[in-house]
Coordinates of C-alpha atoms in Angstrom, one line a residue:
X224 CA 22.9 27.0 -15.3
X225 CA 23.4 23.5 -16.8
X226 CA 21.8 23.2 -20.5
X227 CA 19.6 20.4 -20.5
X228 CA 20.4 17.8 -23.5
X229 CA 18.5 18.2 -26.8
X230 CA 17.4 15.2 -29.1
X231 CA 20.2 17.4 -31.7
X232 CA 22.8 16.6 -28.7
X233 CA 21.8 12.7 -28.7
X234 CA 21.8 12.6 -32.9
X235 CA 25.8 14.3 -32.7
X236 CA 27.1 12.1 -29.7
X237 CA 25.9 8.8 -31.7
X238 CA 26.4 9.6 -35.5
X239 CA 23.2 9.5 -36.5
X240 CA 20.0 12.2 -37.9
X241 CA 17.5 13.7 -35.5
X242 CA 14.4 11.8 -36.7
X243 CA 16.2 8.7 -36.0
X244 CA 16.6 9.5 -32.3
X245 CA 13.1 10.4 -32.4
X246 CA 12.1 7.0 -33.4
X247 CA 14.4 5.2 -31.0
X248 CA 13.4 7.3 -27.7
X249 CA 9.6 7.2 -29.1
X250 CA 9.7 3.2 -29.7
X251 CA 8.5 3.9 -33.6
X252 CA 9.8 1.7 -36.4
X253 CA 12.2 2.7 -38.7
X254 CA 15.7 2.3 -37.0
X255 CA 17.3 -1.1 -36.2
X256 CA 17.9 -2.6 -32.9
X257 CA 21.5 -1.8 -32.5
X258 CA 21.2 1.7 -33.5
X259 CA 18.0 1.8 -31.2
X260 CA 20.3 0.5 -28.5
X261 CA 22.9 2.9 -29.1
X262 CA 21.0 5.8 -28.8
X263 CA 19.0 5.2 -25.6
X264 CA 22.6 4.4 -24.3
X265 CA 23.7 8.1 -25.2
X266 CA 20.4 9.5 -23.8
X267 CA 21.3 8.1 -20.8
X268 CA 24.3 8.8 -20.6
X269 CA 23.6 12.8 -21.2
X270 CA 20.9 12.7 -18.8
X271 CA 18.3 13.4 -21.0
X272 CA 14.5 12.8 -20.5
X273 CA 11.7 14.2 -22.4
X274 CA 9.8 17.3 -22.3
X275 CA 6.7 16.6 -20.2
X276 CA 5.1 20.2 -21.1
X277 CA 5.9 19.4 -25.1
X278 CA 4.3 15.6 -24.3
X279 CA 1.3 17.0 -23.0
X280 CA 0.9 19.6 -25.7
X281 CA 1.0 16.6 -28.2
X282 CA -1.9 15.1 -26.0
X283 CA 0.1 12.2 -24.6
X284 CA 0.0 12.2 -20.5
X285 CA 1.8 14.9 -18.7
X286 CA 3.4 12.7 -15.9
X287 CA 1.6 14.3 -12.6
X288 CA -1.5 14.1 -10.9
X289 CA -2.5 17.1 -8.6
X290 CA -4.0 17.6 -5.2
X291 CA -5.4 20.9 -4.0
X292 CA -6.0 21.4 0.1
X293 CA -8.8 24.0 0.7
X294 CA -7.9 24.4 4.6
X295 CA -7.1 27.1 6.8
X296 CA -3.3 26.8 6.7
X297 CA -2.8 26.9 10.1
X298 CA -4.0 24.0 10.7
X299 CA -2.2 22.1 7.9
X300 CA 1.1 23.0 9.8
X301 CA 0.1 21.0 12.8
X302 CA -2.2 18.3 11.9
X303 CA -0.2 15.1 11.1
X304 CA -3.1 13.1 9.1
X305 CA -2.4 14.9 5.7
X306 CA 1.3 14.2 6.2
X307 CA 0.9 10.6 6.2
X308 CA -1.8 10.5 3.9
X309 CA 0.7 12.3 1.2
X310 CA 3.7 10.1 2.5
X311 CA 1.4 7.3 1.2
X312 CA 0.2 8.5 -2.1
X313 CA 4.0 9.6 -3.0
X314 CA 4.9 6.2 -2.4
X315 CA 2.6 4.6 -4.8
X316 CA 3.0 7.5 -7.1
X317 CA 7.4 7.4 -6.9
X318 CA 7.1 3.9 -7.8
X319 CA 5.4 4.7 -11.3
X320 CA 7.4 7.7 -11.8
X321 CA 4.2 10.2 -11.4
X322 CA 4.9 13.4 -10.5
X323 CA 2.7 15.0 -7.6
X324 CA 1.3 18.3 -8.0
X325 CA 0.5 20.0 -4.6
X326 CA -1.2 23.5 -3.8
X327 CA -3.3 24.9 -0.9
X328 CA -5.8 27.5 -1.3
X329 CA -8.1 29.4 0.8
X330 CA -11.4 28.4 -0.3
X331 CA -13.5 25.8 -2.5
X332 CA -13.8 28.5 -5.4
X333 CA -10.1 29.0 -5.6
X334 CA -9.9 25.0 -5.6
X335 CA -12.3 24.7 -9.0
X336 CA -10.1 27.8 -10.3
X337 CA -7.0 25.5 -10.1
X338 CA -8.8 22.6 -11.6
X339 CA -9.7 24.9 -14.5
X340 CA -6.4 26.1 -14.6
X341 CA -5.0 22.9 -14.6
X342 CA -6.7 21.4 -17.3
X343 CA -6.5 24.4 -19.5
X344 CA -2.4 24.0 -19.1
X345 CA -2.6 20.2 -19.3
X346 CA -0.5 20.6 -16.3
X347 CA -2.0 17.2 -15.0
X348 CA -3.6 14.0 -15.6
X349 CA -5.8 13.5 -13.1
X350 CA -6.6 15.0 -9.7
X351 CA -7.1 13.4 -6.0
X352 CA -9.8 15.6 -4.2
X353 CA -10.3 15.8 -0.5
X354 CA -12.5 16.7 2.0
X355 CA -16.1 16.3 0.4
X356 CA -18.5 18.6 0.8
X357 CA -22.0 17.7 2.0
X358 CA -22.8 20.3 -1.1
X359 CA -19.9 19.8 -3.4
X360 CA -19.5 21.5 -6.8
X361 CA -16.4 19.6 -7.7
X362 CA -17.3 16.5 -9.1
X363 CA -19.6 18.1 -11.7
X364 CA -16.8 20.4 -12.4
X365 CA -14.5 17.5 -12.8
X366 CA -16.7 15.6 -14.9
X367 CA -17.4 18.5 -17.5
X368 CA -13.7 19.2 -17.5
X369 CA -13.0 15.6 -18.2
X370 CA -10.2 15.7 -16.0
X371 CA -10.1 12.1 -14.1
X372 CA -10.0 12.1 -10.2
X373 CA -10.5 10.0 -7.3
X374 CA -12.4 11.2 -4.1
X375 CA -10.6 10.7 -0.8
X376 CA -13.4 10.3 2.0
X377 CA -16.2 9.8 0.0
X378 CA -19.3 8.1 1.0
X379 CA -19.8 4.7 1.3
X380 CA -21.4 2.6 -1.4
X381 CA -20.8 4.3 -4.9
X382 CA -18.6 7.1 -6.2
X383 CA -19.4 10.6 -5.3
X384 CA -21.9 12.3 -7.2
X385 CA -23.0 16.0 -8.1
X386 CA -24.8 16.7 -11.0
X387 CA -23.9 14.9 -13.6
X388 CA -20.5 14.4 -12.7
X389 CA -19.8 10.7 -11.0
X390 CA -16.0 10.0 -9.0
X391 CA -14.2 7.0 -7.9
X392 CA -13.6 7.1 -3.9
X393 CA -12.0 5.9 -1.1
X394 CA -13.5 6.0 2.0
X395 CA -13.3 5.0 5.7
X396 CA -16.5 4.3 7.7
X397 CA -17.1 7.3 10.0
X398 CA -20.4 6.0 11.6
X399 CA -19.1 2.9 12.7
X400 CA -16.1 5.0 14.4
X401 CA -18.0 7.0 16.1
X402 CA -20.4 4.1 17.3
X403 CA -17.0 2.4 18.6
X404 CA -16.5 5.7 20.7
X405 CA -20.2 5.8 21.7
X406 CA -20.3 2.5 23.0
X407 CA -16.7 2.8 24.6
X408 CA -17.5 5.8 26.6
X409 CA -21.6 4.6 27.3
X410 CA -20.1 1.3 28.5
X411 CA -18.0 2.9 31.0
X412 CA -20.9 4.6 32.4
X413 CA -20.6 8.8 30.5
X414 CA -24.4 9.7 29.7
X415 CA -23.2 13.7 28.7
X416 CA -21.0 13.5 25.3
X417 CA -19.6 16.4 23.7
X418 CA -18.2 16.2 19.5
X419 CA -15.7 18.8 19.2
X420 CA -16.4 18.5 15.7
X421 CA -14.1 19.8 12.8
X422 CA -15.6 21.9 9.6
X423 CA -18.9 22.4 8.8
X424 CA -20.0 21.4 5.3
X425 CA -17.5 18.6 5.2
X426 CA -19.2 15.2 4.2
X427 CA -17.1 13.5 6.9
X428 CA -18.0 16.0 9.5
X429 CA -21.7 15.3 8.6
X430 CA -21.6 11.4 9.1
X431 CA -19.8 11.7 12.5
X432 CA -22.5 14.2 13.8
X433 CA -25.2 12.4 12.5
X434 CA -23.6 8.6 14.0
X435 CA -23.4 10.5 17.4
X436 CA -27.0 11.7 17.1
X437 CA -28.2 7.6 16.0
X438 CA -25.8 6.1 18.7
X439 CA -27.3 8.5 22.0
X440 CA -30.9 8.0 20.5
X441 CA -30.4 4.1 20.1
X442 CA -29.0 4.2 23.9
X443 CA -31.9 6.6 24.9
X444 CA -29.5 9.4 25.8
X445 CA -30.8 12.9 26.4
X446 CA -30.0 14.8 23.1
X447 CA -29.3 18.0 24.6
X448 CA -26.5 16.1 26.9
X449 CA -25.0 14.4 23.5
X450 CA -24.4 17.3 21.0
X451 CA -21.5 18.4 18.6
X452 CA -19.6 21.5 18.8
X453 CA -18.1 22.9 15.2
X454 CA -14.8 24.2 15.1
X455 CA -11.7 24.7 12.1
X456 CA -9.5 21.9 13.7
X457 CA -7.4 23.9 14.8
X458 CA -5.5 23.7 18.8
X459 CA -6.9 27.6 19.5
X460 CA -10.6 26.5 18.4
X461 CA -9.9 22.8 19.9
X462 CA -9.3 24.7 23.4
X463 CA -11.8 27.8 23.0
X464 CA -14.7 25.3 22.2
X465 CA -13.2 22.9 25.6
X466 CA -13.3 25.9 27.6
X467 CA -16.6 27.2 26.5
X468 CA -18.3 23.4 27.4
X469 CA -16.2 22.9 30.5
X470 CA -17.6 26.5 32.1
X471 CA -21.2 24.9 31.5
X472 CA -23.7 24.4 34.6
X473 CA -23.7 20.8 34.1
X474 CA -20.6 20.1 31.3
X475 CA -19.9 16.9 29.7
X476 CA -18.1 14.2 31.7
X477 CA -16.6 13.1 28.2
X478 CA -15.4 15.1 25.0
X479 CA -14.8 13.6 21.8
X480 CA -12.1 15.7 19.4
X481 CA -12.0 15.2 15.5
X482 CA -8.6 15.6 15.5
X483 CA -5.4 14.8 17.7
X484 CA -4.1 18.5 18.0
X485 CA -7.4 19.8 19.4
X486 CA -7.6 16.7 21.7
X487 CA -3.9 17.7 23.4
X488 CA -5.2 21.3 23.5
X489 CA -8.1 20.1 25.3
X490 CA -6.0 18.1 28.0
X491 CA -4.1 21.2 28.5
X492 CA -7.0 23.6 28.9
X493 CA -8.3 20.5 31.5
X494 CA -5.0 21.0 33.4
X495 CA -5.1 25.0 33.5
X496 CA -8.4 24.7 35.2
X497 CA -7.5 22.1 37.8
X498 CA -9.9 19.6 35.9
X499 CA -8.2 16.0 36.1
X500 CA -8.1 13.9 33.1
X501 CA -9.6 11.3 33.2
X502 CA -10.9 11.8 36.8
X503 CA -13.7 14.5 35.8
X504 CA -13.5 14.5 32.4
X505 CA -12.7 11.7 29.7
X506 CA -11.0 12.4 26.5
X507 CA -10.8 10.6 23.1
X508 CA -8.8 11.7 19.7
X509 CA -10.1 10.7 16.2
X510 CA -6.8 10.2 14.8
X511 CA -4.0 8.6 16.7
X512 CA -0.4 9.9 16.2
X513 CA 2.6 10.4 18.1
X514 CA 0.9 12.9 20.0
X515 CA -1.7 10.8 21.5
X516 CA 0.8 8.3 22.6
X517 CA 3.3 10.8 24.5
X518 CA 0.9 13.1 26.0
X519 CA -0.1 12.8 29.9
X520 CA -2.1 11.2 30.1
X521 CA -2.1 9.0 26.9
X522 CA -5.3 9.9 25.0
X523 CA -7.8 7.2 23.8
X524 CA -7.8 7.4 20.1
X525 CA -9.0 5.8 16.9
X526 CA -6.1 4.1 15.1
X527 CA -5.8 4.0 11.4
X528 CA -3.5 3.7 8.5
X529 CA -3.5 7.0 7.2
X530 CA -0.6 6.6 5.1
X531 CA -2.6 3.4 3.7
X532 CA -5.2 5.8 3.1
X533 CA -3.2 7.6 0.9
X534 CA -1.9 4.8 -0.9
X535 CA -5.3 3.5 -1.6
X536 CA -6.4 6.7 -3.2
X537 CA -3.2 6.5 -5.3
X538 CA -3.7 3.2 -6.4
X539 CA -7.3 3.8 -7.5
X540 CA -6.7 7.3 -9.5
X541 CA -3.8 5.0 -11.3
X542 CA -6.5 2.8 -12.3
X543 CA -8.9 5.1 -13.4
X544 CA -6.3 6.8 -15.4
X545 CA -5.6 3.3 -16.9
X546 CA -9.5 3.0 -17.7
X547 CA -11.1 1.2 -14.8
X548 CA -15.1 2.5 -14.0
X549 CA -15.9 4.5 -11.2
X550 CA -16.3 3.2 -8.0
X551 CA -16.4 2.9 -4.4
X552 CA -13.2 1.7 -2.1
X553 CA -13.3 1.2 1.7
X554 CA -9.9 1.6 3.4
X555 CA -9.0 -0.7 6.2
X556 CA -11.8 0.3 9.2
X557 CA -10.6 2.5 12.4
X558 CA -10.2 0.9 15.8
X559 CA -10.2 2.4 19.1
X560 CA -7.4 2.2 21.2
X561 CA -8.4 2.7 25.1
X562 CA -5.8 4.3 26.9
X563 CA -5.7 6.2 30.3
X564 CA -7.4 9.7 29.4
X565 CA -10.5 7.5 29.2
X566 CA -12.2 6.2 32.7
X567 CA -15.7 5.7 34.3
X568 CA -17.0 9.6 35.1
X569 CA -16.5 10.8 39.0
X570 CA -19.8 10.1 41.0
X571 CA -20.2 13.6 41.3
X572 CA -20.8 14.4 38.2

């Protein structure tokens, strides 16, 4: 295994003392300009980099930020949302030479334990927090630890709060997005709409469900015929929920899925049951992806710049680390892209 170059190696090669190397590499007075330049040139030739762990222990920044996902592992491997989100985050962090420490855990308690460990070990300078909960312990914990953070998908208007905690947030207008979907389906003539929702307890799931109810009430639709069914975001649960609602005596004429994977699974179930899309059932996917565009029929979907959402979150965290106060920033608003999976309901249904 190759040995990492040390300050002693640089001093020997440059013909100076170790203290002179330390002064030069840490931009401290005590060496001439020419000596500083020679030391830095030697350090570059040797491939020397500062020890981030040692810098963190001395009170300097670690040069890394953290991201923990408390989601079922089986859903992460097939859902494109997080891949695009992390891609955007990495684009900004890489440009600033900041590393991303990433971990997947099985629940919110385990996520909180990771934050405590990272804080105690000085592993990260701040964290990006995803999947805000309706009853969320993380903002208060992070405030107690003094660990800078940005909530991705937080509520509009103000930073997410929890007890004494207040975090910056970046958010998307889930309520308006759902209103676009309902407006599209209602305009086509649909009066029985089922929302195949994601995980219960997540703030954005609650916002989408509340928006669906509000839009249905505003149009005088029967609440028994416009409702939400929660799942874990997986293709298996999306398919199972589709199968259940299509077997009802008065099935919906339109289904709205909280991600692309469940929507594609829903199309497969409809094909298996001999139910034509969109002849007998219309389908909408929440987040557009390549899956939505290559499936037959192509899925009507909400289009948004998910990588841009990640870039915005990373930019906000860097701003927080630079001293910016907590604030809420809205990402680009999703827009509905009608495709072949939605049409007026058949007269018999």
